[in-house]
Amino acid sequence: YSHIKPMKIAFLISSLSKGGAEGVAAGLCNSWQTAGHTVDILTFQTNDEIIGYELCEGINLHPLALMKESHSVLKFLQNNIIKIFNLRRRLKAIAPDVLVAFVTDINIIAIIASCGLSIPVIISERVHPGAHKVESIHNLLRKYIYPWAHTLVVQTQDIAVWVKTNLNMQAEVVANPVREPKFRRQAHVDSRNKIIAVGRFTRQKGFDLLIEAFSNISNNFPDWELTIFGNGPERASLERQVRLANLSESVHLPGQSLEIAKEISMADIYVHPARYEGFPNSLLEALAGGLCCIGTDSPGGVAEILKNGEFGFVIESENIDELAKTLSIVMTNETLREQYAHKAPLAINGFTPEIIARKWISILENAQNSFDVKN
């Protein structure tokens, strides 16, 4: 970093509550601030909303308090016009060298709000846009407004190909960072073996598929249990599924954990059954912690992270029978589990926070320099 001229970086994200994109945003901003840049984070949440991540001293937080429900097209337009004008006013006051934005709707607002302000905008999709459904208006606006951004950053080559094909844009590929784990996998304190999964309780994450697969084989493995950490709109549905399958003694949905790295370290197998993804942080953390992992070949970064089977098992997305079969093989064979657990940390080489932060800074610096030349 020593040769890099300090920049004034503005970062726009909907909120800093607990979540994958939010965690990456907080981590990047902390890295940049520590490296000597000035960082302003703008969110649409209110002053009193809980921030899910620690921020470095010196980072300026601007909660714009503009999160409002849009129950009609008119209200949608009104709310977004208010966001654009308020954001534009704040950007004029901050006068950043670059503006970074995360997630489709926020990206669109960032591009429109910064028009004519001589601020290069770097936007980022945080999940596979071909699989993740957004409002049709956002789909349309993405197609016509994204090219106004200086750079679009995605997390995988798979997503970059989609962007080239569907948006006719060249995307920069930068993975998510993963820290050295606080805990390594440890011996059990109880007699039961553990399968773990982590994520928001939405259809995207595929936890219904995992519960069904486990249900199909659970009678053969009375000494195994499944724990899924997280919360979200599908909680009631997943709880009902567990209850109807009579799995209340062996499948647990304890909610979010503040010590997920510790929970991962006490498990035997990590499963990521998502229907589609971006670049899942929980899978990276499980690999870093030395856990045998199973993931799907769904759109996004799971198969790419697992190097198509080199560092973990990759199965067909939404194939419950294959998931149940793979679980059975891994649960039965401790030697096989240990082989994959031993090489799991190798999968995250090159994903340290320092390396990823430097890649981002290179993109931001390039945007600033090319914008200066153009102007």
Short mmCIF file of C-alpha atoms in Angstrom, two decimals:
data_model
loop_
_atom_site.label_atom_id
_atom_site.label_comp_id
_atom_site.label_asym_id
_atom_site.label_seq_id
_atom_site.Cartn_x
_atom_site.Cartn_y
_atom_site.Cartn_z
CA TYR A 1 0.00 0.00 0.00
CA SER A 2 2.92 2.35 0.68
CA HIS A 3 3.16 3.62 -2.92
CA ILE A 4 -0.57 4.30 -3.24
CA LYS A 5 -1.82 7.87 -2.93
CA PRO A 6 -4.51 8.12 -0.22
CA MET A 7 -8.03 8.34 -1.62
CA LYS A 8 -11.34 9.57 -0.30
CA ILE A 9 -13.67 6.59 -0.74
CA ALA A 10 -17.46 6.71 -0.37
CA PHE A 11 -19.21 3.35 0.06
CA LEU A 12 -22.98 3.00 -0.45
CA ILE A 13 -24.88 -0.01 0.90
CA SER A 14 -28.46 -0.42 2.05
CA SER A 15 -27.51 -1.23 5.66
CA LEU A 16 -24.77 -2.72 7.82
CA SER A 17 -26.95 -5.34 9.51
CA LYS A 18 -25.68 -8.94 9.61
CA GLY A 19 -25.28 -10.41 6.13
CA GLY A 20 -22.76 -11.58 3.55
CA ALA A 21 -22.52 -8.40 1.45
CA GLU A 22 -22.58 -6.26 4.59
CA GLY A 23 -19.73 -8.23 6.17
CA VAL A 24 -17.57 -7.88 3.06
CA ALA A 25 -18.36 -4.15 2.87
CA ALA A 26 -17.37 -3.58 6.50
CA GLY A 27 -14.17 -5.61 6.07
CA LEU A 28 -13.10 -3.74 2.94
CA CYS A 29 -13.81 -0.35 4.50
CA ASN A 30 -11.80 -1.30 7.59
CA SER A 31 -8.86 -2.43 5.41
CA TRP A 32 -8.91 0.78 3.37
CA GLN A 33 -9.14 3.03 6.43
CA THR A 34 -6.27 1.15 8.09
CA ALA A 35 -4.20 1.58 4.91
CA GLY A 36 -4.49 5.37 5.13
CA HIS A 37 -7.50 6.12 2.93
CA THR A 38 -10.48 8.18 4.13
CA VAL A 39 -13.70 6.16 4.14
CA ASP A 40 -17.30 7.39 4.31
CA ILE A 41 -20.03 4.73 4.52
CA LEU A 42 -23.51 5.80 3.44
CA THR A 43 -26.51 3.63 4.32
CA PHE A 44 -30.27 4.06 4.07
CA GLN A 45 -30.82 2.82 7.63
CA THR A 46 -31.60 5.04 10.62
CA ASN A 47 -29.27 6.22 13.38
CA ASP A 48 -30.63 3.79 15.96
CA GLU A 49 -30.50 0.62 13.82
CA ILE A 50 -27.98 -1.96 14.96
CA ILE A 51 -24.73 -2.24 13.00
CA GLY A 52 -23.71 -5.88 12.71
CA TYR A 53 -19.97 -5.27 12.30
CA GLU A 54 -17.23 -3.34 14.06
CA LEU A 55 -15.88 -0.38 12.10
CA CYS A 56 -12.40 1.12 12.43
CA GLU A 57 -11.98 4.40 14.21
CA GLY A 58 -12.01 7.24 11.69
CA ILE A 59 -14.61 5.77 9.33
CA ASN A 60 -17.44 8.27 8.84
CA LEU A 61 -20.90 6.69 8.94
CA HIS A 62 -23.82 8.48 7.26
CA PRO A 63 -27.19 6.80 8.03
CA LEU A 64 -29.57 8.58 5.64
CA ALA A 65 -32.73 7.06 7.21
CA LEU A 66 -34.43 6.49 3.85
CA MET A 67 -35.58 2.86 4.09
CA LYS A 68 -39.28 2.91 3.30
CA GLU A 69 -41.75 0.31 2.03
CA SER A 70 -42.95 0.70 -1.58
CA HIS A 71 -46.48 -0.72 -1.83
CA SER A 72 -47.22 0.76 -5.25
CA VAL A 73 -45.39 1.87 -8.40
CA LEU A 74 -46.00 5.51 -7.45
CA LYS A 75 -44.58 4.97 -3.95
CA PHE A 76 -41.61 3.09 -5.43
CA LEU A 77 -40.80 6.02 -7.72
CA GLN A 78 -41.32 8.56 -4.95
CA ASN A 79 -39.08 6.69 -2.46
CA ASN A 80 -36.29 6.24 -4.99
CA ILE A 81 -36.38 9.86 -6.17
CA ILE A 82 -36.04 10.94 -2.52
CA LYS A 83 -33.08 8.54 -2.09
CA ILE A 84 -31.38 9.84 -5.24
CA PHE A 85 -31.71 13.53 -4.30
CA ASN A 86 -30.62 12.99 -0.69
CA LEU A 87 -27.68 10.83 -1.74
CA ARG A 88 -26.64 13.36 -4.38
CA ARG A 89 -26.69 16.16 -1.79
CA ARG A 90 -24.55 14.09 0.59
CA LEU A 91 -22.07 13.13 -2.15
CA LYS A 92 -21.61 16.81 -3.04
CA ALA A 93 -20.81 17.53 0.61
CA ILE A 94 -18.37 14.60 0.97
CA ALA A 95 -16.75 15.09 -2.49
CA PRO A 96 -15.20 11.59 -2.66
CA ASP A 97 -12.60 10.53 -5.23
CA VAL A 98 -14.60 7.35 -5.95
CA LEU A 99 -17.98 5.86 -5.04
CA VAL A 100 -18.43 2.11 -4.44
CA ALA A 101 -21.89 0.50 -4.29
CA PHE A 102 -23.09 -3.04 -3.51
CA VAL A 103 -26.25 -4.84 -4.76
CA THR A 104 -28.46 -4.19 -7.80
CA ASP A 105 -30.99 -1.58 -6.59
CA ILE A 106 -28.31 0.34 -4.66
CA ASN A 107 -25.99 0.24 -7.69
CA ILE A 108 -28.66 1.85 -9.87
CA ILE A 109 -29.34 4.60 -7.32
CA ALA A 110 -25.58 5.28 -6.96
CA ILE A 111 -25.09 5.68 -10.72
CA ILE A 112 -28.06 8.03 -11.17
CA ALA A 113 -27.30 10.11 -8.05
CA SER A 114 -23.68 10.72 -9.07
CA CYS A 115 -24.41 11.82 -12.66
CA GLY A 116 -22.49 14.99 -13.48
CA LEU A 117 -20.58 15.04 -10.17
CA SER A 118 -17.24 13.87 -11.67
CA ILE A 119 -17.18 10.87 -9.31
CA PRO A 120 -16.31 7.49 -10.88
CA VAL A 121 -18.73 4.79 -9.70
CA ILE A 122 -17.67 1.19 -9.06
CA ILE A 123 -20.65 -1.13 -8.64
CA SER A 124 -20.79 -4.75 -7.55
CA GLU A 125 -23.26 -7.62 -7.91
CA ARG A 126 -23.07 -9.84 -4.82
CA VAL A 127 -25.02 -12.86 -6.11
CA HIS A 128 -25.49 -14.49 -9.52
CA PRO A 129 -27.75 -12.00 -11.37
CA GLY A 130 -28.97 -14.65 -13.80
CA ALA A 131 -30.45 -16.74 -10.99
CA HIS A 132 -31.43 -14.10 -8.44
CA LYS A 133 -34.82 -12.57 -9.22
CA VAL A 134 -35.10 -8.81 -8.82
CA GLU A 135 -37.99 -6.46 -9.60
CA SER A 136 -38.59 -6.24 -13.37
CA ILE A 137 -37.93 -2.48 -13.22
CA HIS A 138 -34.48 -3.19 -11.72
CA ASN A 139 -33.79 -5.74 -14.46
CA LEU A 140 -34.59 -3.14 -17.09
CA LEU A 141 -32.65 -0.34 -15.40
CA ARG A 142 -29.65 -2.62 -14.85
CA LYS A 143 -29.42 -3.24 -18.58
CA TYR A 144 -29.44 0.45 -19.53
CA ILE A 145 -27.87 2.17 -16.50
CA TYR A 146 -25.03 -0.21 -15.51
CA PRO A 147 -22.92 0.80 -18.56
CA TRP A 148 -22.73 4.31 -17.05
CA ALA A 149 -20.66 2.92 -14.16
CA HIS A 150 -16.89 3.00 -14.49
CA THR A 151 -16.43 -0.62 -13.36
CA LEU A 152 -18.63 -3.58 -12.46
CA VAL A 153 -17.08 -6.00 -9.96
CA VAL A 154 -18.31 -9.59 -9.59
CA GLN A 155 -17.04 -12.48 -7.47
CA THR A 156 -16.64 -15.33 -9.96
CA GLN A 157 -15.73 -16.06 -13.59
CA ASP A 158 -19.15 -17.69 -13.96
CA ILE A 159 -20.88 -14.38 -13.16
CA ALA A 160 -18.43 -12.42 -15.35
CA VAL A 161 -19.44 -14.58 -18.34
CA TRP A 162 -23.13 -13.89 -17.60
CA VAL A 163 -22.43 -10.14 -17.42
CA LYS A 164 -20.60 -10.20 -20.76
CA THR A 165 -23.40 -12.17 -22.44
CA ASN A 166 -26.39 -10.36 -20.94
CA LEU A 167 -25.17 -6.82 -20.21
CA ASN A 168 -22.39 -6.61 -22.81
CA MET A 169 -19.99 -5.40 -20.11
CA GLN A 170 -16.51 -6.52 -19.09
CA ALA A 171 -16.57 -7.27 -15.36
CA GLU A 172 -13.64 -7.34 -12.95
CA VAL A 173 -13.52 -10.53 -10.86
CA VAL A 174 -12.62 -10.13 -7.17
CA ALA A 175 -13.38 -12.87 -4.64
CA ASN A 176 -14.57 -12.33 -1.07
CA PRO A 177 -11.88 -12.09 1.62
CA VAL A 178 -11.62 -14.67 4.39
CA ARG A 179 -9.72 -14.19 7.63
CA GLU A 180 -7.49 -16.70 9.37
CA PRO A 181 -9.92 -18.66 11.56
CA LYS A 182 -9.99 -18.02 15.30
CA PHE A 183 -10.75 -21.70 15.86
CA ARG A 184 -9.55 -24.89 14.21
CA ARG A 185 -11.62 -28.05 14.11
CA GLN A 186 -11.50 -29.73 17.50
CA ALA A 187 -12.41 -33.02 19.15
CA HIS A 188 -16.02 -33.55 20.21
CA VAL A 189 -17.17 -32.85 23.72
CA ASP A 190 -20.24 -35.06 23.19
CA SER A 191 -20.96 -38.36 21.46
CA ARG A 192 -22.89 -37.07 18.42
CA ASN A 193 -21.34 -36.23 15.07
CA LYS A 194 -22.38 -32.91 13.58
CA ILE A 195 -23.35 -31.58 10.17
CA ILE A 196 -23.54 -27.80 9.99
CA ALA A 197 -24.97 -25.27 7.53
CA VAL A 198 -25.09 -21.48 7.77
CA GLY A 199 -27.06 -18.80 5.94
CA ARG A 200 -30.17 -16.69 5.64
CA PHE A 201 -33.38 -18.71 5.69
CA THR A 202 -34.49 -18.06 2.11
CA ARG A 203 -35.35 -20.36 -0.79
CA GLN A 204 -32.03 -19.43 -2.41
CA LYS A 205 -30.02 -21.16 0.32
CA GLY A 206 -31.69 -24.56 -0.22
CA PHE A 207 -31.98 -25.60 3.43
CA ASP A 208 -35.29 -27.32 2.64
CA LEU A 209 -33.34 -29.61 0.29
CA LEU A 210 -30.76 -30.36 2.99
CA ILE A 211 -33.42 -31.20 5.59
CA GLU A 212 -35.18 -33.54 3.14
CA ALA A 213 -31.90 -35.26 2.20
CA PHE A 214 -30.99 -35.71 5.88
CA SER A 215 -34.50 -37.00 6.59
CA ASN A 216 -34.04 -39.70 3.93
CA ILE A 217 -30.97 -41.14 5.68
CA SER A 218 -31.33 -40.13 9.34
CA ASN A 219 -32.60 -43.56 10.47
CA ASN A 220 -29.28 -45.05 9.34
CA PHE A 221 -27.28 -42.49 11.34
CA PRO A 222 -28.78 -42.13 14.85
CA ASP A 223 -25.49 -40.68 16.16
CA TRP A 224 -25.53 -37.73 13.72
CA GLU A 225 -27.29 -34.37 14.00
CA LEU A 226 -27.82 -31.43 11.65
CA THR A 227 -27.66 -27.81 12.82
CA ILE A 228 -28.55 -24.90 10.51
CA PHE A 229 -27.60 -21.45 11.80
CA GLY A 230 -29.43 -18.40 10.52
CA ASN A 231 -32.76 -16.61 10.34
CA GLY A 232 -35.07 -15.29 7.67
CA PRO A 233 -38.49 -15.49 6.02
CA GLU A 234 -38.40 -19.28 5.54
CA ARG A 235 -37.96 -20.07 9.26
CA ALA A 236 -41.57 -21.12 9.89
CA SER A 237 -41.57 -23.32 6.79
CA LEU A 238 -38.30 -25.03 7.76
CA GLU A 239 -39.50 -25.58 11.35
CA ARG A 240 -42.69 -27.17 10.01
CA GLN A 241 -40.64 -29.40 7.69
CA VAL A 242 -38.51 -30.59 10.63
CA ARG A 243 -41.61 -31.23 12.75
CA LEU A 244 -43.48 -33.18 10.04
CA ALA A 245 -40.40 -35.35 9.42
CA ASN A 246 -40.15 -36.13 13.17
CA LEU A 247 -36.60 -34.77 13.22
CA SER A 248 -36.87 -32.42 16.21
CA GLU A 249 -34.28 -34.46 18.15
CA SER A 250 -31.67 -34.45 15.38
CA VAL A 251 -32.25 -31.26 13.33
CA HIS A 252 -31.74 -27.91 15.08
CA LEU A 253 -32.43 -24.33 13.93
CA PRO A 254 -30.96 -22.25 16.78
CA GLY A 255 -30.93 -18.90 14.96
CA GLN A 256 -27.89 -16.73 14.33
CA SER A 257 -24.67 -17.30 16.25
CA LEU A 258 -22.25 -14.58 17.30
CA GLU A 259 -19.48 -17.21 17.34
CA ILE A 260 -20.05 -19.03 14.06
CA ALA A 261 -16.33 -19.82 13.66
CA LYS A 262 -16.45 -21.67 16.99
CA GLU A 263 -19.60 -23.56 15.93
CA ILE A 264 -17.92 -24.56 12.66
CA SER A 265 -14.87 -25.82 14.56
CA MET A 266 -17.03 -28.27 16.53
CA ALA A 267 -18.64 -29.83 13.43
CA ASP A 268 -17.61 -32.75 11.18
CA ILE A 269 -19.19 -31.77 7.85
CA TYR A 270 -20.25 -28.45 6.35
CA VAL A 271 -23.00 -28.45 3.67
CA HIS A 272 -23.83 -25.56 1.34
CA PRO A 273 -26.99 -26.65 -0.55
CA ALA A 274 -27.77 -23.32 -2.27
CA ARG A 275 -29.87 -23.11 -5.43
CA TYR A 276 -27.66 -20.19 -6.54
CA GLU A 277 -24.97 -18.06 -4.92
CA GLY A 278 -22.48 -15.26 -5.05
CA PHE A 279 -19.31 -16.16 -3.15
CA PRO A 280 -20.53 -17.60 0.18
CA ASN A 281 -18.57 -16.40 3.20
CA SER A 282 -19.75 -19.27 5.40
CA LEU A 283 -18.29 -21.84 2.99
CA LEU A 284 -14.98 -19.96 2.98
CA GLU A 285 -14.98 -19.94 6.80
CA ALA A 286 -15.70 -23.68 6.92
CA LEU A 287 -12.82 -24.42 4.54
CA ALA A 288 -10.51 -22.10 6.50
CA GLY A 289 -11.45 -23.95 9.68
CA GLY A 290 -10.49 -27.31 8.15
CA LEU A 291 -13.92 -28.85 7.62
CA CYS A 292 -14.96 -31.45 5.06
CA CYS A 293 -17.38 -29.56 2.77
CA ILE A 294 -20.20 -30.45 0.39
CA GLY A 295 -21.53 -27.85 -2.08
CA THR A 296 -23.62 -27.66 -5.23
CA ASP A 297 -22.83 -26.81 -8.85
CA SER A 298 -25.46 -24.05 -8.73
CA PRO A 299 -24.91 -20.70 -10.51
CA GLY A 300 -22.33 -18.68 -8.59
CA GLY A 301 -19.10 -19.41 -6.79
CA VAL A 302 -19.50 -22.67 -4.84
CA ALA A 303 -18.01 -25.05 -7.42
CA GLU A 304 -15.33 -22.46 -8.23
CA ILE A 305 -14.32 -22.23 -4.55
CA LEU A 306 -14.21 -26.03 -4.22
CA LYS A 307 -12.23 -26.25 -7.49
CA ASN A 308 -14.91 -28.58 -8.91
CA GLY A 309 -14.29 -31.26 -6.31
CA GLU A 310 -10.61 -30.87 -5.45
CA PHE A 311 -11.25 -29.27 -2.04
CA GLY A 312 -14.76 -30.56 -1.34
CA PHE A 313 -17.63 -32.56 -2.79
CA VAL A 314 -19.60 -30.85 -5.58
CA ILE A 315 -23.04 -32.27 -6.34
CA GLU A 316 -25.82 -31.37 -8.75
CA SER A 317 -27.94 -28.45 -7.57
CA GLU A 318 -31.40 -29.37 -6.20
CA ASN A 319 -30.64 -33.11 -6.49
CA ILE A 320 -31.87 -34.41 -3.13
CA ASP A 321 -30.98 -38.04 -3.87
CA GLU A 322 -27.38 -37.15 -4.76
CA LEU A 323 -27.08 -34.98 -1.65
CA ALA A 324 -28.39 -37.81 0.55
CA LYS A 325 -26.03 -40.30 -1.11
CA THR A 326 -22.99 -38.02 -0.74
CA LEU A 327 -23.85 -37.32 2.90
CA SER A 328 -24.11 -41.07 3.55
CA ILE A 329 -20.70 -41.72 2.00
CA VAL A 330 -19.01 -38.94 3.96
CA MET A 331 -20.79 -39.71 7.24
CA THR A 332 -19.78 -43.38 6.99
CA ASN A 333 -16.15 -42.82 6.03
CA GLU A 334 -14.13 -40.93 8.65
CA THR A 335 -10.88 -41.38 6.70
CA LEU A 336 -12.43 -39.68 3.66
CA ARG A 337 -13.68 -36.82 5.84
CA GLU A 338 -10.20 -36.34 7.27
CA GLN A 339 -8.61 -36.31 3.80
CA TYR A 340 -10.86 -33.46 2.67
CA ALA A 341 -10.62 -31.66 6.01
CA HIS A 342 -6.82 -31.70 5.79
CA LYS A 343 -6.69 -30.00 2.38
CA ALA A 344 -9.72 -27.70 2.89
CA PRO A 345 -7.68 -24.64 4.04
CA LEU A 346 -5.71 -24.74 0.76
CA ALA A 347 -8.90 -23.68 -1.06
CA ILE A 348 -8.74 -20.18 0.42
CA ASN A 349 -5.16 -19.35 -0.59
CA GLY A 350 -5.21 -15.91 -2.19
CA PHE A 351 -8.37 -14.79 -0.37
CA THR A 352 -6.74 -12.99 2.58
CA PRO A 353 -8.26 -9.59 3.46
CA GLU A 354 -4.98 -7.85 2.54
CA ILE A 355 -4.84 -9.38 -0.95
CA ILE A 356 -8.52 -8.72 -1.70
CA ALA A 357 -8.36 -5.14 -0.35
CA ARG A 358 -5.35 -4.46 -2.61
CA LYS A 359 -7.23 -5.77 -5.66
CA TRP A 360 -10.10 -3.42 -4.87
CA ILE A 361 -7.74 -0.47 -4.33
CA SER A 362 -6.15 -1.18 -7.73
CA ILE A 363 -9.63 -0.97 -9.32
CA LEU A 364 -10.49 2.24 -7.43
CA GLU A 365 -7.15 3.83 -8.29
CA ASN A 366 -7.58 2.94 -11.96
CA ALA A 367 -11.08 4.45 -11.93
CA GLN A 368 -9.84 7.66 -10.33
CA ASN A 369 -6.87 7.99 -12.70
CA SER A 370 -8.83 7.30 -15.88
CA PHE A 371 -11.56 9.70 -14.73
CA ASP A 372 -8.96 12.42 -14.05
CA VAL A 373 -7.50 11.94 -17.55
CA LYS A 374 -10.96 12.05 -19.14
CA ASN A 375 -11.79 15.28 -17.30
#
